[in-house]
CSV table of C-alpha atoms and ligand atoms in Angstrom, one decimal:
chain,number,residue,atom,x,y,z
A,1,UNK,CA,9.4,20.8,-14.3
A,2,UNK,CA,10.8,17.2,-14.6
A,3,UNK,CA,10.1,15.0,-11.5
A,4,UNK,CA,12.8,12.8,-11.8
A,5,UNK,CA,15.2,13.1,-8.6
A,6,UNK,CA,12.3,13.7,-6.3
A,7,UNK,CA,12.2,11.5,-3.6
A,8,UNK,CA,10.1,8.7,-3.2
A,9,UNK,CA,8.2,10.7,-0.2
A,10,UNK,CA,8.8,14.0,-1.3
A,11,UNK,CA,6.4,12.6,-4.2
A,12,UNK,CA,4.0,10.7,-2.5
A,13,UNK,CA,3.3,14.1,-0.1
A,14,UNK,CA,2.9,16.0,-3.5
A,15,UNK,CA,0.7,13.2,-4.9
A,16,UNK,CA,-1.3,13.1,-1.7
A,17,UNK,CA,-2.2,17.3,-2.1
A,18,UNK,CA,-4.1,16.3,-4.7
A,19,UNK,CA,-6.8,14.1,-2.0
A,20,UNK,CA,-8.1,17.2,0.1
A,21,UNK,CA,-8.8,15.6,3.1
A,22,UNK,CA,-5.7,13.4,3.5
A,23,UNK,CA,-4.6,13.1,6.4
A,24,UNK,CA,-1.3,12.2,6.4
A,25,UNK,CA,-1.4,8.3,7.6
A,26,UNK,CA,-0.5,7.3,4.1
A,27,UNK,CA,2.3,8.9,3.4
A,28,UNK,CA,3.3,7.7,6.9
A,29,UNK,CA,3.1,4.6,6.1
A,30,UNK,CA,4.5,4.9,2.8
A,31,UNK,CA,7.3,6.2,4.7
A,32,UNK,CA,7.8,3.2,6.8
A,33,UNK,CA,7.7,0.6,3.4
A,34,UNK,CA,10.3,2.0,2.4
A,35,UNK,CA,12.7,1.9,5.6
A,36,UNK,CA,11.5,-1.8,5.6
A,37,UNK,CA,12.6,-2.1,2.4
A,38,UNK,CA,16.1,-0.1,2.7
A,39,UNK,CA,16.6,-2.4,5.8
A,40,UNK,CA,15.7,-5.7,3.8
A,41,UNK,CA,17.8,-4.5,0.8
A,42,UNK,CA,21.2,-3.9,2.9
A,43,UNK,CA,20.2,-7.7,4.7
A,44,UNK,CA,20.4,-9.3,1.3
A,45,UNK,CA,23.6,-7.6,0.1
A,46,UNK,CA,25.3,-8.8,3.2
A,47,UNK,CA,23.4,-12.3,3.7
A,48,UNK,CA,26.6,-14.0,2.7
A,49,UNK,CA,29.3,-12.0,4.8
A,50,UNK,CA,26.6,-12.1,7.9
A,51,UNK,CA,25.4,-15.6,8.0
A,52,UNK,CA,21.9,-14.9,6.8
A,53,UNK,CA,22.1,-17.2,3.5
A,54,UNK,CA,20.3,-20.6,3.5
A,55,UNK,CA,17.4,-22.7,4.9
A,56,UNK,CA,15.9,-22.1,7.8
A,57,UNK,CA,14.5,-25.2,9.9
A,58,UNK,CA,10.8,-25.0,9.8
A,59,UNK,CA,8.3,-24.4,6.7
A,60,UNK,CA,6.0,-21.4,5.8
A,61,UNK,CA,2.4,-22.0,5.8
A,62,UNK,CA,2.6,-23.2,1.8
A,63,UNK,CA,4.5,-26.2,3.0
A,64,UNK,CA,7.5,-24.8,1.7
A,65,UNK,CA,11.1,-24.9,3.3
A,66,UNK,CA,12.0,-21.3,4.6
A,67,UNK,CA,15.4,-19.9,3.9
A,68,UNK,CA,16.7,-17.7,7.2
A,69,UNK,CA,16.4,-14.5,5.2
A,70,UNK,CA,12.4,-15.0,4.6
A,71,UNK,CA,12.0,-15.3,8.4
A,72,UNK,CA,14.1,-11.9,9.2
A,73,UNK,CA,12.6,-10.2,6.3
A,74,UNK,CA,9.4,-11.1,7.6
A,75,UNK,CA,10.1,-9.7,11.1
A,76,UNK,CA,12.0,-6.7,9.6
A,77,UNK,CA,8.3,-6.1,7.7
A,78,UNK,CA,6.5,-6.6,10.6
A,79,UNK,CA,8.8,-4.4,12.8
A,80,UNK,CA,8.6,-1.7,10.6
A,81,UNK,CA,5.1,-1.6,10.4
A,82,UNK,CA,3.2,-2.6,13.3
A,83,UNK,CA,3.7,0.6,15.9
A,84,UNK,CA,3.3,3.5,14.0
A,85,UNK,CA,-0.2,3.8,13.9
A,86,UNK,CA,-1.1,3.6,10.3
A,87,UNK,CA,-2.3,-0.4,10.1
A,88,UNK,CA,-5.1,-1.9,11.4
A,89,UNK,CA,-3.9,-5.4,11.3
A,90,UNK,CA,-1.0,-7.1,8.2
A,91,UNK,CA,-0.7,-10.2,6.2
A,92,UNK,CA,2.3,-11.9,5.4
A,93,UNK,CA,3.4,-14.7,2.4
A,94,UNK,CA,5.8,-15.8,5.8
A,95,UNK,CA,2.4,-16.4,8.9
A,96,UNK,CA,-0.4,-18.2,8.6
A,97,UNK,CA,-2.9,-16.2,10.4
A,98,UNK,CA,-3.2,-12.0,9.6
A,99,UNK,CA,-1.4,-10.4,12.4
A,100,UNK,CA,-2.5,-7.5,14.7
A,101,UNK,CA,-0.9,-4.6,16.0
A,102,UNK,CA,0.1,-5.4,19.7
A,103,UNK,CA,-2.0,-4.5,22.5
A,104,UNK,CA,-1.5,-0.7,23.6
A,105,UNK,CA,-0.1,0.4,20.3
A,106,UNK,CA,-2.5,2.7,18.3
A,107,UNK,CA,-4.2,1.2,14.8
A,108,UNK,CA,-4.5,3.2,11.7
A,109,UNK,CA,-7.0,3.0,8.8
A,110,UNK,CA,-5.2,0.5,6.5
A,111,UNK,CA,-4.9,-3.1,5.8
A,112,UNK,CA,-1.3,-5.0,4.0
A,113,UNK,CA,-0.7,-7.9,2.3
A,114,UNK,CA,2.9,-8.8,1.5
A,115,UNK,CA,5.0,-11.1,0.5
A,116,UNK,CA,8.7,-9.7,2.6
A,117,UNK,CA,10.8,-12.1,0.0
A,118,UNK,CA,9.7,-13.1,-3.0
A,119,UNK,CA,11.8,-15.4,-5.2
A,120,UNK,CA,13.7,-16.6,-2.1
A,121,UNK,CA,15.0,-19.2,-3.9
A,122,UNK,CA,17.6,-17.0,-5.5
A,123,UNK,CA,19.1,-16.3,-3.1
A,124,UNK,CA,21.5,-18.6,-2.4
A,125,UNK,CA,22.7,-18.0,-6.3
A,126,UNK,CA,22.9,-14.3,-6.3
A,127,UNK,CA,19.9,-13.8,-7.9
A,128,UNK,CA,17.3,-10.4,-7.8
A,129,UNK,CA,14.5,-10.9,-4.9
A,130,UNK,CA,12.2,-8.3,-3.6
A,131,UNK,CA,9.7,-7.6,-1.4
A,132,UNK,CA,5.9,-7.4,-3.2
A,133,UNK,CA,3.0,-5.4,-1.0
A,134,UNK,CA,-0.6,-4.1,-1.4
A,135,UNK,CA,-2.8,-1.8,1.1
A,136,UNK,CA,-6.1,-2.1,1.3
A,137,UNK,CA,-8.4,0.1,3.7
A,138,UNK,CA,-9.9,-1.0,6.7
A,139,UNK,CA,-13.5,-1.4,6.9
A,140,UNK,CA,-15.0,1.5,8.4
A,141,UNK,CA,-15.7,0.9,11.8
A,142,UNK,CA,-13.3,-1.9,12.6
A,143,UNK,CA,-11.2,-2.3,15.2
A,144,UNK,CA,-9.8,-5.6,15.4
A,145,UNK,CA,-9.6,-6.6,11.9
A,146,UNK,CA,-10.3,-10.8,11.1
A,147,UNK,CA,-9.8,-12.4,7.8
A,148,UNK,CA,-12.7,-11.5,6.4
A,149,UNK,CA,-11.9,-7.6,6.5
A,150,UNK,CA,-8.9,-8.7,4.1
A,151,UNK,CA,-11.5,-10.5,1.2
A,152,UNK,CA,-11.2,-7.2,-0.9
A,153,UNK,CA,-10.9,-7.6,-5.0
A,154,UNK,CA,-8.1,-5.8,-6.2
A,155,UNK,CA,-9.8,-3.2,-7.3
A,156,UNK,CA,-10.3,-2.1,-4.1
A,157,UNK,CA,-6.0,-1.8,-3.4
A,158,UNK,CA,-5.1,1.8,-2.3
A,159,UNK,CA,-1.8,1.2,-3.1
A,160,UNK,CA,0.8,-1.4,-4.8
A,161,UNK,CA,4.0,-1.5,-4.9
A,162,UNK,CA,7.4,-4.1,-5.2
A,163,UNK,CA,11.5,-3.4,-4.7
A,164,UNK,CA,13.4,-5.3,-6.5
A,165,UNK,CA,17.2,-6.2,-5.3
A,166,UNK,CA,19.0,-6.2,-8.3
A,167,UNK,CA,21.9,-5.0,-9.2
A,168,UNK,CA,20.0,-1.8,-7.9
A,169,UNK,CA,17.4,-1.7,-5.6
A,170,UNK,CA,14.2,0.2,-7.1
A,171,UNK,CA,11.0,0.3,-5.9
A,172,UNK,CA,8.0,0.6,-8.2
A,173,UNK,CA,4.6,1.7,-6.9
A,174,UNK,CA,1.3,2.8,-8.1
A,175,UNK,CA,-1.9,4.7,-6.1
A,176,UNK,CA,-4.2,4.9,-9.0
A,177,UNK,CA,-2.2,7.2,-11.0
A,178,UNK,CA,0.1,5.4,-13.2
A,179,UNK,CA,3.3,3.7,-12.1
A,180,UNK,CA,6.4,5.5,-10.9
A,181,UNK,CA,9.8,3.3,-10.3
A,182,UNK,CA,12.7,4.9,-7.8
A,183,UNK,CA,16.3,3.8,-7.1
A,184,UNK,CA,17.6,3.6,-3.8
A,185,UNK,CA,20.4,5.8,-3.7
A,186,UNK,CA,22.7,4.1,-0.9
A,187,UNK,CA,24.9,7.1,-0.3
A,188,UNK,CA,21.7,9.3,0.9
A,189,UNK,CA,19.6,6.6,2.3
A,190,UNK,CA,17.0,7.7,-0.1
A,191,UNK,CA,14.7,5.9,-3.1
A,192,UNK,CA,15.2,8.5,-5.9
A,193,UNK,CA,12.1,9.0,-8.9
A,194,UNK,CA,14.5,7.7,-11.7
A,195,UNK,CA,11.4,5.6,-13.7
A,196,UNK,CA,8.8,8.1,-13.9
A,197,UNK,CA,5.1,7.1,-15.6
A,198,UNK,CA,6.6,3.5,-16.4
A,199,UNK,CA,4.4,2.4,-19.9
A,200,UNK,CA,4.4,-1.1,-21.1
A,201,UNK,CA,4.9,-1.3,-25.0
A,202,UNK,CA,1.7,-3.1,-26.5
A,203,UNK,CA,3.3,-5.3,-28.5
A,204,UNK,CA,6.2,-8.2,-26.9
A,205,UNK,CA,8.5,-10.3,-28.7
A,206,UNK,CA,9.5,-12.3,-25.6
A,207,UNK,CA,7.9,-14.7,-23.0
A,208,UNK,CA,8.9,-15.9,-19.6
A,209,UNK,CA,6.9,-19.1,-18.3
A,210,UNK,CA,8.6,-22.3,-16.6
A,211,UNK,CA,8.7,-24.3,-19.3
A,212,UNK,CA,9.4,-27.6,-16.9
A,213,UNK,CA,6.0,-27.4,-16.2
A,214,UNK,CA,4.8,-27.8,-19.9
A,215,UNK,CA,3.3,-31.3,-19.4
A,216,UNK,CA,0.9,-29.6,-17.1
A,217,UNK,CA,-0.2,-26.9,-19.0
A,218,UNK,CA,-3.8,-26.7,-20.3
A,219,UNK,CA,-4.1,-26.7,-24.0
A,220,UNK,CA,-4.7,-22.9,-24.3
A,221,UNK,CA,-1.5,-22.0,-22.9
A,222,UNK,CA,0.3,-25.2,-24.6
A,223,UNK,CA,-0.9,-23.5,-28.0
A,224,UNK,CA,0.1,-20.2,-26.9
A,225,UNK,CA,4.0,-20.9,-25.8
A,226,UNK,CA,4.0,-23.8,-29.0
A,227,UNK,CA,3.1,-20.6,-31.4
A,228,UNK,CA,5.8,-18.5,-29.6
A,229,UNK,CA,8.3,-21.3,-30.2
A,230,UNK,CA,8.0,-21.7,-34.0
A,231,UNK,CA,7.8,-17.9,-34.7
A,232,UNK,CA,7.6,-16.9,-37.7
A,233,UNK,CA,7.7,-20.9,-39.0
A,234,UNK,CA,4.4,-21.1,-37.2
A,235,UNK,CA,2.3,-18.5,-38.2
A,236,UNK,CA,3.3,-15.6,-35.9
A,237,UNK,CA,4.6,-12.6,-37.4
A,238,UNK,CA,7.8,-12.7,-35.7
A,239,UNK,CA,10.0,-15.0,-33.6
A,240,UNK,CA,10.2,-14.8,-29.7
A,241,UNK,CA,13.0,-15.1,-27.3
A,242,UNK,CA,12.2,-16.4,-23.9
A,243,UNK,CA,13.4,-15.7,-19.8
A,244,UNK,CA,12.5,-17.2,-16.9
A,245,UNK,CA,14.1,-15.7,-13.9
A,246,UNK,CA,12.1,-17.5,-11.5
A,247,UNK,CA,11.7,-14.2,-9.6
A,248,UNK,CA,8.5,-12.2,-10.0
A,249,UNK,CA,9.8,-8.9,-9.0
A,250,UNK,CA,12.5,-9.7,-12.0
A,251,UNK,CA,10.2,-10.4,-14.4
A,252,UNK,CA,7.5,-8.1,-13.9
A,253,UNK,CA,10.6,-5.3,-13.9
A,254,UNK,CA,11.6,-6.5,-17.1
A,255,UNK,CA,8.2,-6.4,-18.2
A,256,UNK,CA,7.8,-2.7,-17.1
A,257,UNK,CA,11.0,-1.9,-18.8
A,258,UNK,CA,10.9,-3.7,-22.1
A,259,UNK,CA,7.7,-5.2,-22.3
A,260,UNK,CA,6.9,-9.1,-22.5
A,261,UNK,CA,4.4,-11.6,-21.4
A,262,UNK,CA,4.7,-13.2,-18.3
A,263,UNK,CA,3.2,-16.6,-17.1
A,264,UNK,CA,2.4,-18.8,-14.2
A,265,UNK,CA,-0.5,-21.0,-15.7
A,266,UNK,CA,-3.0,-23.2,-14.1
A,267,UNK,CA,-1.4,-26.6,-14.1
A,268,UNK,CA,-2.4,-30.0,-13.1
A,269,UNK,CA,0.9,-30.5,-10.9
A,270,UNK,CA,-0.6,-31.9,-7.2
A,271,UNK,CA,1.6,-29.4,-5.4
A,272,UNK,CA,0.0,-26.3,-6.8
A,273,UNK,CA,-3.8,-25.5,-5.8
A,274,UNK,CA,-5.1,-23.5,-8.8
A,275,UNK,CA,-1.5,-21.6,-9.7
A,276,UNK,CA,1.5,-21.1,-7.7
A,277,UNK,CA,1.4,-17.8,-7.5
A,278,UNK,CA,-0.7,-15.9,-4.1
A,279,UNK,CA,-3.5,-13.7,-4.9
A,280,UNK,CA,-3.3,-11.0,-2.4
A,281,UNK,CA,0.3,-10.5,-2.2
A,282,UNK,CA,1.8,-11.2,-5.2
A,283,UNK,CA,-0.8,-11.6,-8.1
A,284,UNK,CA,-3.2,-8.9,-7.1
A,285,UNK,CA,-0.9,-5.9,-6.5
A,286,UNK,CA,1.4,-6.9,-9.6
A,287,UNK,CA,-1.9,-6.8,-11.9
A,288,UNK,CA,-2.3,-3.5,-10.2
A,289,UNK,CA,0.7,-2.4,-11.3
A,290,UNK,CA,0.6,-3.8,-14.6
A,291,UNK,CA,-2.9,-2.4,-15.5
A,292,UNK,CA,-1.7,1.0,-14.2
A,293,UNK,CA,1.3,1.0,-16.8
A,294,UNK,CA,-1.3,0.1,-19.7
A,295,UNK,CA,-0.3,-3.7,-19.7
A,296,UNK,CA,-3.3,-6.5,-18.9
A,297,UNK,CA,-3.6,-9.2,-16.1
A,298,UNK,CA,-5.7,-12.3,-16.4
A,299,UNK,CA,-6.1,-16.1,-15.2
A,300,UNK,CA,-6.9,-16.4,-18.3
A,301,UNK,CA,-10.7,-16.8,-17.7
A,302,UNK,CA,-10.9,-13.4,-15.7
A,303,UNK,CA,-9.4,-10.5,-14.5
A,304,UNK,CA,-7.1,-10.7,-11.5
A,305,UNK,CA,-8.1,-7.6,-10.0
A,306,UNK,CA,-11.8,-8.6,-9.9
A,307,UNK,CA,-11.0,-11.8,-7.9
A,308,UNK,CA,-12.7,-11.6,-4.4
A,309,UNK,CA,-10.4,-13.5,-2.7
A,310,UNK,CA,-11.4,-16.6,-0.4
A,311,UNK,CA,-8.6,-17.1,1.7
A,312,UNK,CA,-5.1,-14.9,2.9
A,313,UNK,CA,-2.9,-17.3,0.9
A,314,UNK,CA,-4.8,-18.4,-1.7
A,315,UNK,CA,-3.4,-18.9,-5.0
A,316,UNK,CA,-4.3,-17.8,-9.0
A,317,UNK,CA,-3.0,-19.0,-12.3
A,318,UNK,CA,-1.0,-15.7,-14.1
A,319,UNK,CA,-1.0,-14.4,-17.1
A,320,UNK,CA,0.3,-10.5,-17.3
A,321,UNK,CA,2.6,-8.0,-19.6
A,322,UNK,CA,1.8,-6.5,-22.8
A,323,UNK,CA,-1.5,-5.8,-24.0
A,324,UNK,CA,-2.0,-7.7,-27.3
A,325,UNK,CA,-0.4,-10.8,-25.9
A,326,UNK,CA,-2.1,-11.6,-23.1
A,327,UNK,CA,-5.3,-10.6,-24.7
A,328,UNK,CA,-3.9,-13.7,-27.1
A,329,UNK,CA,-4.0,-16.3,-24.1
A,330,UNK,CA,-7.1,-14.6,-23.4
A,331,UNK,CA,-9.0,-15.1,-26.8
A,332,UNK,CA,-7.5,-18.8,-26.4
A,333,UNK,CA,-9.3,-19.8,-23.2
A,334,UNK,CA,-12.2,-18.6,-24.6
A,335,UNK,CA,-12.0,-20.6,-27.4
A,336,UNK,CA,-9.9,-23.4,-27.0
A,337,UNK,CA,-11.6,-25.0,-23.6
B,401,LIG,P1,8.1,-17.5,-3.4
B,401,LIG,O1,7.2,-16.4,-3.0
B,401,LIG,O2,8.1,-18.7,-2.5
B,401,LIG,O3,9.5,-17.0,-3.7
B,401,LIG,O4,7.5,-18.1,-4.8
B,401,LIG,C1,7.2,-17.2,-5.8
B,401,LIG,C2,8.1,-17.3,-7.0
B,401,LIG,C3,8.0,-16.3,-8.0
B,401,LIG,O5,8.8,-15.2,-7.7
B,401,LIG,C4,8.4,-16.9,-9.3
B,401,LIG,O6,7.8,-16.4,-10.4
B,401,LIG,C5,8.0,-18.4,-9.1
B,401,LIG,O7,7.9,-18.6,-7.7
B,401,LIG,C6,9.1,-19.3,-9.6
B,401,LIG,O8,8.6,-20.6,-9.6
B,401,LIG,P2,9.4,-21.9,-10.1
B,401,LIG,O9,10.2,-22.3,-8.9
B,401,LIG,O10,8.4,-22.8,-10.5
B,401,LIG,O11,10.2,-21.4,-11.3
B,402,LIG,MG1,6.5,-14.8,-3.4
């Protein structure tokens, strides 16, 4: 029997019969992601008649201006998640230190990492955002969880997932078992199993990188985006088309869908600190995600998902999509440094 039109907890229950032992707390929290998420998906459909759109007065612990709807999305995550029992202790894109679970509220066996609104900057121009999250398990034995609990490879994610608000709101997750993508059917209040077993094709013909930043690039990843630009003129056997949405969740959904490489290179610009992009809230689980769907993630000189990270926010050149073409940039590094 097909699976699509299951919902998204009606399938995580069924996935989680297949862990004897289980007891539940996932799915529970599982189920409390996704309320976040329905909650953070009507905010940013009605930021504009509400008062929510624009910049907030402070700046995030990046140094970077927050718009309103980061702070509120943050709190909406945070909300959400910190009283039913299922989290030891969270980490957001949005708060500098990890935060706890308030005094006199019960703690669960799981860490999270997210990042409540990524590609904020869109915002304002009516452009897809989404909210990008990870789980990790507590160490056994703790109870009040410090940053060093968090310093878990990727490998070691129990769970990844990201919604994208588009001109539908899907969310795509993955425990393990390949990578299922549901639609938030507004009328029910439900995400529906519309993407089931999502595959990225091997081979790409298109390439999404911020090509302002080309004066930065190292000379692997100058080669690589140079080759894609002459095409066929320049020795590859086709010619590419290129997107830059400036929205992860965007791009690694079109990725998912269509296939494509994907890019966020180390770069010599002073206001990025190894890559833009965050390790354990938005790198890390999007690797996850893209491994899962038979794609590859890399910094180029290693895999994402082996990275033990050093810090909450710290940040990793990307390089993720199809197969052959990241294991292009790959081969490159190797070879060109
Ligand atoms: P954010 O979490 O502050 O929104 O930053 C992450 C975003 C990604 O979604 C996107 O790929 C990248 O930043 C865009 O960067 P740029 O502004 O250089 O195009
Ligand atoms: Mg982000």
């Amino acid at each position: 029997m097909s699976d699509i039109g299951k919902s998204i907890i009606q399938f995580i229950v069924e996935e989680q019969r297949n862990h004897p032992g289980s007891t539940g707390s996932f799915t529970g929290l599982m189920t409390d992601i996704a309320s976040a998420c329905k909650k953070i998906s009507h905010l940013v459909n009605r930021s504009g008649i509400i008062g929510l759109g624009g910049a907030a007065e402070s700046e995030n612990v990046q140094g970077e201006v927050q718009k309103k709807l980061d702070i509120i999305t943050n709190d909406v995550m945070v909300d959400h998640l910190n009283w039913t029992g299922h989290l030891a202790a969270m980490a957001s894109e949005e708060i500098e230190e990890i935060i706890q679970i308030p005094d006199g509220l019960p703690k669960g066996e799981y860490l999270i990492t997210f990042d409540p609104l990524d590609g904020s900057s869109n915002i304002d121009v009516n452009i897809s955002v989404g909210t990008i999250f990870s789980i990790l398990r507590c160490p056994p034995g703790v109870t009040e969880p410090t940053v060093e609990d968090f310093m878990q490879p990727g490998t070691e994610q129990v769970c990844a997932g990201f919604c994208v608000y588009g001109p539908t709101t899907m969310m795509i997750l993955t425990t393990g078992q390949g990578v299922n993508g549901f639609t938030l059917d507004r009328d029910v209040g439900e995400f529906i199993l519309t993407h089931p077993k999502m595959t990225i094709p091997e081979e790409t013909a298109e390439f999404a990188i911020n090509m302002s930043n080309q004066r930065f690039w190292e000379p692997p990843v100058q080669r690589y985006i140079d080759e894609c630009m002459k095409g066929v003129d320049g020795g590859r056997e086709k010619n590419f088309n290129m997107r830059w949405v400036a929205s992860m969740v965007a791009e690694v959904y079109r990725v998912l869908t269509r296939g494509g490489i994907f890019m966020y290179p180390l770069d010599t610009k002073p206001s990025t600190d190894g890559g833009k992009l965050r390790l354990m809230y938005e790198a890390s689980p999007m690797s996850f995600i893209v491994e899962q769907a038979g794609g590859m993630s890399s910094t180029g000189r290693e895999r994402i998902m082996e990275i033990k990270p050093d810090g909450v926010h710290q940040r990793v050149p990307v390089i993720l999509g199809s197969k052959k073409e990241v294991e292009r940039v790959v081969f490159y590094h190797q070879n060109d440094a």
